[in-house]
Amino acid sequence: MIGGNESCTAGPTPMSYLTCLTYILGEWTGVEHIEDYLSYAVYLSWVLFPLAVVFLLPGVLLVLMYTSVLIVHIYKRKNELKEAYSNDLWDGAKQMLATLWDAHGRIWHGYELHGVKNIPEGPALIVFYHGATPADCIYFLAKLIIQKRPCLVVADHFVFRLPGFKLLLDVTGVIHGPKEECVDALKKGYLIAVAPGGVREALFSDEMYNIIWGERKGFAQVAIDAKVPIIPMFTQNVREGIRTLGGIKILRTIYESIRLPVVPMYGGFPVKLRTFIGEPIPYEPNVTAEELTAKTKAALQALIDKHQKIPGNIFRALMERFQSQKKED
């Protein structure tokens, strides 16, 4: 073994530092031909690196979420003395968050929003297809905030149990979605965005873009009670950016038992995202919730059929970043 006073470059045949390190490691562990094991480990790391990346990239959205949480807490500390004197205390924080998410959408996904003219000046219920994550909805809401359009969004109950998220949800207008609260907000003139498929659609739909609503029709009753139109919304390639392993049956069984999003996700690919807002479905006093649900589902399916190639393809969605872009509304 090389002594403490000896050098890797000493002697008639100087060794490289890597060879020297391998030699020392072999002497220390007592494993013969350790360089073969190290070569195999390096080979495996190169092979598995892309796999590790596609499972780690979705964590970027989580990092951005907690960055947003940190921003609103810092903003609150800096402005707590103004709270008693200002009705617009959180406007600056909202604009800051909207700018952050709008920049992420533009840079990472070349995000575009089309059909804004279909959103009325008054209240409306926006119904959208839920991707594996709500990133596209966040980009959409960011643009509305920048345009100073108040819009609430209905989220699943588990979101409100995430540590540190309460203040962020309050500031950005995320609500549990009880029927009475939604009707009241619509009557006050707000826009509300909701995905009837919720977490189940997010986790268990796939590249075929199946709408998974089950028997849910509460959103339709809310629109009827508030006497507002429903506006369908769909984002092209939303399932190509991040995908789930929802096709594994045991994961579906676990979810139905505990109702928590335990299904692994992978991706985070910088695919092209375009959100399309369809024509409003006007309020009709004599329509039932079942009929309105069917009309809304058909309108959303029409947007999917028009703007999404089925089955979705990650490579094609990536290449669309380099195609001529449609003019943004």
mmCIF file with all atom_site columns, C-alpha atoms in Angstrom, residues 19 33 70 74 114 191 237 284:
data_model
loop_
_atom_site.group_PDB
_atom_site.id
_atom_site.type_symbol
_atom_site.label_atom_id
_atom_site.label_alt_id
_atom_site.label_comp_id
_atom_site.label_asym_id
_atom_site.label_entity_id
_atom_site.label_seq_id
_atom_site.pdbx_PDB_ins_code
_atom_site.Cartn_x
_atom_site.Cartn_y
_atom_site.Cartn_z
_atom_site.occupancy
_atom_site.B_iso_or_equiv
_atom_site.pdbx_formal_charge
_atom_site.auth_seq_id
_atom_site.auth_comp_id
_atom_site.auth_asym_id
_atom_site.auth_atom_id
_atom_site.pdbx_PDB_model_num
ATOM 1 C CA . THR A 1 19  ? -5.813  5.211  -10.886 1.00 0.00 ? 19  THR A CA 1
ATOM 2 C CA . HIS A 1 33  ? -10.214 -5.693 -9.235  1.00 0.00 ? 33  HIS A CA 1
ATOM 3 C CA . LEU A 1 70  ? -42.129 31.814 0.812   1.00 0.00 ? 70  LEU A CA 1
ATOM 4 C CA . ILE A 1 74  ? -42.132 37.457 3.265   1.00 0.00 ? 74  ILE A CA 1
ATOM 5 C CA . HIS A 1 114 ? -56.257 31.422 -27.018 1.00 0.00 ? 114 HIS A CA 1
ATOM 6 C CA . LEU A 1 191 ? -64.935 33.899 -12.368 1.00 0.00 ? 191 LEU A CA 1
ATOM 7 C CA . ASN A 1 237 ? -50.327 18.510 -24.659 1.00 0.00 ? 237 ASN A CA 1
ATOM 8 C CA . GLU A 1 284 ? -80.968 28.360 -19.622 1.00 0.00 ? 284 GLU A CA 1
#
